[in-house]
PDB file of N, CA and C in Angstrom:
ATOM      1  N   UNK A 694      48.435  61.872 120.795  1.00 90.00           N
ATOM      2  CA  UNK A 694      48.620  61.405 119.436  1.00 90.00           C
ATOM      3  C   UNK A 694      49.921  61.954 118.835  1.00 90.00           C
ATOM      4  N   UNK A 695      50.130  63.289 119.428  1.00 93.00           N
ATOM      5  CA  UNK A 695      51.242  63.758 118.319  1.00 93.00           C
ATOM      6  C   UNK A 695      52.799  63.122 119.201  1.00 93.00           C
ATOM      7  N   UNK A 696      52.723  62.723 120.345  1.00 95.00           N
ATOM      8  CA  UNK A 696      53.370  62.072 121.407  1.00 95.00           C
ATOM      9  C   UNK A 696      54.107  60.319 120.018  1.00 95.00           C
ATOM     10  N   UNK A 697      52.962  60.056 119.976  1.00 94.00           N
ATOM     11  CA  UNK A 697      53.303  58.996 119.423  1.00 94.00           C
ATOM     12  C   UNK A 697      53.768  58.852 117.666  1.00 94.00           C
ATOM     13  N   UNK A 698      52.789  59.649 117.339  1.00 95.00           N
ATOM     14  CA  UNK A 698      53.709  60.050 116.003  1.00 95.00           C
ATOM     15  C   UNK A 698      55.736  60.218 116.002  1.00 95.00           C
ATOM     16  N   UNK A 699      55.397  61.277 116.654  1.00 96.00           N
ATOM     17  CA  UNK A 699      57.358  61.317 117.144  1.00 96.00           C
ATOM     18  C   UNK A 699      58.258  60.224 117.824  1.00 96.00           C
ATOM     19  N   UNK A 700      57.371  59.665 118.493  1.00 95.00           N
ATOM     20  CA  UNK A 700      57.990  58.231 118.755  1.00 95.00           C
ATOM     21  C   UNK A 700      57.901  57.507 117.333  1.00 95.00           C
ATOM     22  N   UNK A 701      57.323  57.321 116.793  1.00 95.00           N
ATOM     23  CA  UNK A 701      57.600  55.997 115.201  1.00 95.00           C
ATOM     24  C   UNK A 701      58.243  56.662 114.527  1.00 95.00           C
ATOM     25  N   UNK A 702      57.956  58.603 114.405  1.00 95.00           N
ATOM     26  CA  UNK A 702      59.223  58.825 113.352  1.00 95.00           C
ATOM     27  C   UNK A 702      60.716  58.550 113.673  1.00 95.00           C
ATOM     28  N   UNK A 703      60.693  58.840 114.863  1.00 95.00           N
ATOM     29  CA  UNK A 703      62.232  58.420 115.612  1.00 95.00           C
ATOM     30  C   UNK A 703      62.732  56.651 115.586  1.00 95.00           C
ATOM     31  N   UNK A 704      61.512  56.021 115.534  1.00 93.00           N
ATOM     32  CA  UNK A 704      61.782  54.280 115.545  1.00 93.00           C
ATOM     33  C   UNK A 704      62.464  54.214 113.760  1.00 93.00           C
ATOM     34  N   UNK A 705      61.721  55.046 112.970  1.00 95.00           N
ATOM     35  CA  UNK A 705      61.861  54.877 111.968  1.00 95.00           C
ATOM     36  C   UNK A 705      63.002  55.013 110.967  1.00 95.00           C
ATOM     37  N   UNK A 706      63.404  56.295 111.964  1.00 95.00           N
ATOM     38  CA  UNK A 706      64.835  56.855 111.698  1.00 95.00           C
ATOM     39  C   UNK A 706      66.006  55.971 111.807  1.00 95.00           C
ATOM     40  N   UNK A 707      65.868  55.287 113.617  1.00 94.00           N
ATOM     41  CA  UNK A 707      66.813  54.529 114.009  1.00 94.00           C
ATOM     42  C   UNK A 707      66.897  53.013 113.584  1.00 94.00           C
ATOM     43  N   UNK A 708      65.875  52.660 112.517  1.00 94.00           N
ATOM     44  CA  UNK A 708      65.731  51.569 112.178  1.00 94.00           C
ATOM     45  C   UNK A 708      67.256  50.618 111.668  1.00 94.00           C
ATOM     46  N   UNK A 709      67.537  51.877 110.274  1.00 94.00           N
ATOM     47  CA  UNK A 709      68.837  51.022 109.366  1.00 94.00           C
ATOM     48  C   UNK A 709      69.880  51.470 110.339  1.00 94.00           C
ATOM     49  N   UNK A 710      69.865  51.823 111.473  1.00 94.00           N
ATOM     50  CA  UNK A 710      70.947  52.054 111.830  1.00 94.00           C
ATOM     51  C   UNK A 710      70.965  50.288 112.702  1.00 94.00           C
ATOM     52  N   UNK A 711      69.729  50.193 113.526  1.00 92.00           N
ATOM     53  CA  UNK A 711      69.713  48.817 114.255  1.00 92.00           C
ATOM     54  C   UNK A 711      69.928  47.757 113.520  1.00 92.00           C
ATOM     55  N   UNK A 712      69.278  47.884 112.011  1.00 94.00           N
ATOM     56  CA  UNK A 712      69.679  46.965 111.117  1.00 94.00           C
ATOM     57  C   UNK A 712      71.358  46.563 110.989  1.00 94.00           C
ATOM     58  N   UNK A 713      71.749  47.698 110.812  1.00 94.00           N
ATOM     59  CA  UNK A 713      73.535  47.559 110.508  1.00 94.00           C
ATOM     60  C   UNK A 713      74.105  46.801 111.653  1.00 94.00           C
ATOM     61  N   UNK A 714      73.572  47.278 112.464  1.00 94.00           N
ATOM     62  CA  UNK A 714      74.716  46.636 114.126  1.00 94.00           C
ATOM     63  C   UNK A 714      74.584  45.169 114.312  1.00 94.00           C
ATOM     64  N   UNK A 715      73.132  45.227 114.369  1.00 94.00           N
ATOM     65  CA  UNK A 715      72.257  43.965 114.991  1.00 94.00           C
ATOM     66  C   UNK A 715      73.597  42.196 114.453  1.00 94.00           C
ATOM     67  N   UNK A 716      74.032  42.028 113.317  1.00 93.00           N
ATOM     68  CA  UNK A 716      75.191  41.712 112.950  1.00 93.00           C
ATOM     69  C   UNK A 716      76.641  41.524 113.785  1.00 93.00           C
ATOM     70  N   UNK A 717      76.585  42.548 113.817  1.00 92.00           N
ATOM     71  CA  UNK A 717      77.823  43.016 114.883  1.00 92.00           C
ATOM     72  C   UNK A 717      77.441  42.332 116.176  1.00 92.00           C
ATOM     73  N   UNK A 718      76.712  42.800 116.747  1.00 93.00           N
ATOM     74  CA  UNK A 718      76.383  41.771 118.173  1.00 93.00           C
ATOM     75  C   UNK A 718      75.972  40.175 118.085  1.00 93.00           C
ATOM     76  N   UNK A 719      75.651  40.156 116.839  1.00 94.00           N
ATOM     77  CA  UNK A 719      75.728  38.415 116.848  1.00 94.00           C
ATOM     78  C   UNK A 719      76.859  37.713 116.774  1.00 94.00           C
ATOM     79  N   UNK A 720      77.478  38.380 116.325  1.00 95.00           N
ATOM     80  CA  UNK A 720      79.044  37.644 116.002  1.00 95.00           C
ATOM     81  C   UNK A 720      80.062  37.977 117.410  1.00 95.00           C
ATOM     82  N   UNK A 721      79.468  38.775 118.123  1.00 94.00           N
ATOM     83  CA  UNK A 721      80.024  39.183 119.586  1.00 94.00           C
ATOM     84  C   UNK A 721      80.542  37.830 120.263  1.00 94.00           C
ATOM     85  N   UNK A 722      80.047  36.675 120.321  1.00 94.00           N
ATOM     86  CA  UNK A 722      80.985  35.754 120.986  1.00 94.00           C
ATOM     87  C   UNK A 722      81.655  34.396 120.319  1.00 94.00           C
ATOM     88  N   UNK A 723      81.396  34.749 118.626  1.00 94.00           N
ATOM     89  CA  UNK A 723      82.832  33.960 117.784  1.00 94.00           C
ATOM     90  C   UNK A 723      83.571  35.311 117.715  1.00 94.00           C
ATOM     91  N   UNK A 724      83.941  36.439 118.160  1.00 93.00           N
ATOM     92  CA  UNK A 724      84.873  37.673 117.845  1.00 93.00           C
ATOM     93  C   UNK A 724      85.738  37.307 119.463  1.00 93.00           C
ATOM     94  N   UNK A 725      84.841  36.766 120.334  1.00 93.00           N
ATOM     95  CA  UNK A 725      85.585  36.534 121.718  1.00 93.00           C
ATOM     96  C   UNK A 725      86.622  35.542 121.821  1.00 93.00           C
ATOM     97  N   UNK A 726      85.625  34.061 121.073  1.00 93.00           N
ATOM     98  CA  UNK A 726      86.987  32.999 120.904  1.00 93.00           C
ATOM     99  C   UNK A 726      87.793  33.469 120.025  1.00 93.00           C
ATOM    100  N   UNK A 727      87.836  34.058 119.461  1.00 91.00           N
ATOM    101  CA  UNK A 727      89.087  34.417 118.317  1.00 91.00           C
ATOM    102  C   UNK A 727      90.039  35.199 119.315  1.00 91.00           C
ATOM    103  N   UNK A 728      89.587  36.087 120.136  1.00 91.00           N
ATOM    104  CA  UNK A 728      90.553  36.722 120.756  1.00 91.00           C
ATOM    105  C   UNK A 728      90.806  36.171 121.602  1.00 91.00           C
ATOM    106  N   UNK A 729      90.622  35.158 122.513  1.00 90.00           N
ATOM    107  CA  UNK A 729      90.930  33.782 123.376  1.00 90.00           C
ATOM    108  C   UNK A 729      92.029  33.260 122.834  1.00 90.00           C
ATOM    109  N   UNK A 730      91.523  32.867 121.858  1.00 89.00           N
ATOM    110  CA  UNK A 730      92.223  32.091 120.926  1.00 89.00           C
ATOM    111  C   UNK A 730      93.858  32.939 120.507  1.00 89.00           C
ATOM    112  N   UNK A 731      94.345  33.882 120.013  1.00 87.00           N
ATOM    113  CA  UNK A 731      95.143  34.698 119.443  1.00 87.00           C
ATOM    114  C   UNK A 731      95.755  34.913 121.091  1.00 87.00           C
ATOM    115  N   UNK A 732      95.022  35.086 122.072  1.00 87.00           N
ATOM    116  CA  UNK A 732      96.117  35.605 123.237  1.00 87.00           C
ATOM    117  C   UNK A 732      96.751  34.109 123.893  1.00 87.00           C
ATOM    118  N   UNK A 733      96.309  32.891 123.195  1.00 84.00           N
ATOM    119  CA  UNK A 733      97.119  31.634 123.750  1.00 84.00           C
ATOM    120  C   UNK A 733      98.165  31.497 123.346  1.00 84.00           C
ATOM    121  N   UNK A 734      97.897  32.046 121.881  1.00 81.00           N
ATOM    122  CA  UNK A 734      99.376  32.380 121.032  1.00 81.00           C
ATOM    123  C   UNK A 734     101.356  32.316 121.690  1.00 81.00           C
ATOM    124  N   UNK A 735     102.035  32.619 121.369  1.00 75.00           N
ATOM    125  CA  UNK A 735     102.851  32.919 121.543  1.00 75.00           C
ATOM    126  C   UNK A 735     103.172  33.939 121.469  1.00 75.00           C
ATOM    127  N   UNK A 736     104.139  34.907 121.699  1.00 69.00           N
ATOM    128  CA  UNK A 736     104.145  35.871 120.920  1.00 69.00           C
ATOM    129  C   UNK A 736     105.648  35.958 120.117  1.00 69.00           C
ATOM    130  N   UNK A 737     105.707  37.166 119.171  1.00 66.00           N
ATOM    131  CA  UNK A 737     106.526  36.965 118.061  1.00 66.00           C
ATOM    132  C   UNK A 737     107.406  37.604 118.401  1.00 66.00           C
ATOM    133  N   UNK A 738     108.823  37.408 118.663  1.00 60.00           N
ATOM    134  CA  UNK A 738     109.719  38.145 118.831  1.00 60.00           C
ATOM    135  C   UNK A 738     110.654  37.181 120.250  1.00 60.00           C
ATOM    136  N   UNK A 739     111.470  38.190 121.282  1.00 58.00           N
ATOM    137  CA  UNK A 739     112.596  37.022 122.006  1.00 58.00           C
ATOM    138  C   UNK A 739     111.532  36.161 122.504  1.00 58.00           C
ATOM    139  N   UNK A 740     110.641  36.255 123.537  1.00 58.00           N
ATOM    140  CA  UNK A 740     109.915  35.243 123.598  1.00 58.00           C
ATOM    141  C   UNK A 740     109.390  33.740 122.951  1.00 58.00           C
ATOM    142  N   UNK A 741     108.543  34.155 121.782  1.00 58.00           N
ATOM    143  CA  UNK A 741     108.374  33.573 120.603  1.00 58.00           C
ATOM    144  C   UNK A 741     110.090  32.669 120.116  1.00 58.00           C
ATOM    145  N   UNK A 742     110.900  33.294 120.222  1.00 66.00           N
ATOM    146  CA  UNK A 742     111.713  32.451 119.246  1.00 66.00           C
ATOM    147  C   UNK A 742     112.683  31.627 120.744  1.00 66.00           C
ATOM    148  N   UNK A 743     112.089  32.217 121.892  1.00 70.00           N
ATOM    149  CA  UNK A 743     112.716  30.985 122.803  1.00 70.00           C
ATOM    150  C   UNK A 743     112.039  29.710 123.027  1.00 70.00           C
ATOM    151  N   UNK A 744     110.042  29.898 122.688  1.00 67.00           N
ATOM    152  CA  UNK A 744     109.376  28.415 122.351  1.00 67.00           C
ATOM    153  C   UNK A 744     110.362  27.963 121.380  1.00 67.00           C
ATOM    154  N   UNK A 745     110.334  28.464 120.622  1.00 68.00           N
ATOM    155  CA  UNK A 745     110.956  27.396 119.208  1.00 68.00           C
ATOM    156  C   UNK A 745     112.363  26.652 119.607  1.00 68.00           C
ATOM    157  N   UNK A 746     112.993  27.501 120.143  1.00 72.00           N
ATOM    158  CA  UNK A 746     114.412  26.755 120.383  1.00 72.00           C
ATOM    159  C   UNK A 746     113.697  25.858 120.981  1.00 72.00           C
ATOM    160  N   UNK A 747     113.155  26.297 122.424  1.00 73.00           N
ATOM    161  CA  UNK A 747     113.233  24.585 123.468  1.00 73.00           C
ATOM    162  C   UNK A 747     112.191  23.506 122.456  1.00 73.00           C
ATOM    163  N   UNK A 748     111.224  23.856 121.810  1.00 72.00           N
ATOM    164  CA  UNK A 748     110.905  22.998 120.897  1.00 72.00           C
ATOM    165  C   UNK A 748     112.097  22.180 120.148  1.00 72.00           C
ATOM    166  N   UNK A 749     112.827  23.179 119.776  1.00 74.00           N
ATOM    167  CA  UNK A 749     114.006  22.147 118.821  1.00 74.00           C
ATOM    168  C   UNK A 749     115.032  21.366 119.442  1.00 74.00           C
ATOM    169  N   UNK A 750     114.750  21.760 120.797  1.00 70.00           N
ATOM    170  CA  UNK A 750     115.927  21.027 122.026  1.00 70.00           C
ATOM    171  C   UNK A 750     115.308  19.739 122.391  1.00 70.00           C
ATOM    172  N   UNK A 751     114.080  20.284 122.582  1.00 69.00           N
ATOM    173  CA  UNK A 751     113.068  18.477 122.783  1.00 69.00           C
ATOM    174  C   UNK A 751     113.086  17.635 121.876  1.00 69.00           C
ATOM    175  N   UNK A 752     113.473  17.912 120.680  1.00 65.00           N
ATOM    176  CA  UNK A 752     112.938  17.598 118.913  1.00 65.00           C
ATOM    177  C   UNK A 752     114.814  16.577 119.140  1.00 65.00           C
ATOM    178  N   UNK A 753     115.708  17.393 119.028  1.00 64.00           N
ATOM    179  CA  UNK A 753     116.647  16.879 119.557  1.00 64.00           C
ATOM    180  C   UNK A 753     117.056  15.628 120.572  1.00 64.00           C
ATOM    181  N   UNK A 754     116.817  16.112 121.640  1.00 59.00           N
ATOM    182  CA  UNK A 754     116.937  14.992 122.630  1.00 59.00           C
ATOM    183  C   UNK A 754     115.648  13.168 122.486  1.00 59.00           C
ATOM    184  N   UNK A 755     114.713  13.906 121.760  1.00 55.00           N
ATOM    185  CA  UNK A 755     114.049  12.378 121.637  1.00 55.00           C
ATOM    186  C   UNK A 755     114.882  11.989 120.836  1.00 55.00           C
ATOM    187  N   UNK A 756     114.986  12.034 119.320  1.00 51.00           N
ATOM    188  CA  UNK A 756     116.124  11.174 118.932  1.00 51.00           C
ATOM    189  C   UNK A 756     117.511  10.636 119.464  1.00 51.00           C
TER     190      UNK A 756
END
């Protein structure tokens, strides 16, 4: 009996903590496409501003 008492006070304890997270792991795989998403990106800097040129070279040559 006293076995199990200490088990529910401990469930009881860890409750608002499971409460808080439980959140957090739901959103675990729209937090994944976002970071999918952000590493298709370009990135900002010489890289980044050499898309843009050949963008503006293509933008160019169709006309």
């Amino acid at each position: 009996m006293q076995t199990a008492n200490r088990f529910l006070t401990t469930a009881q304890q860890y409750a608002p903590l499971v409460q808080q997270i439980a959140p957090m792991f739901q959103n675990l795989p729209a937090m994944w496409r976002l970071y999918k998403g952000f590493q298709s990106l370009p990135t900002s800097g010489a890289a980044g501003e050499q898309v843009v040129q050949q963008t503006r070279l293509q933008g160019i040559r169709r006309r």
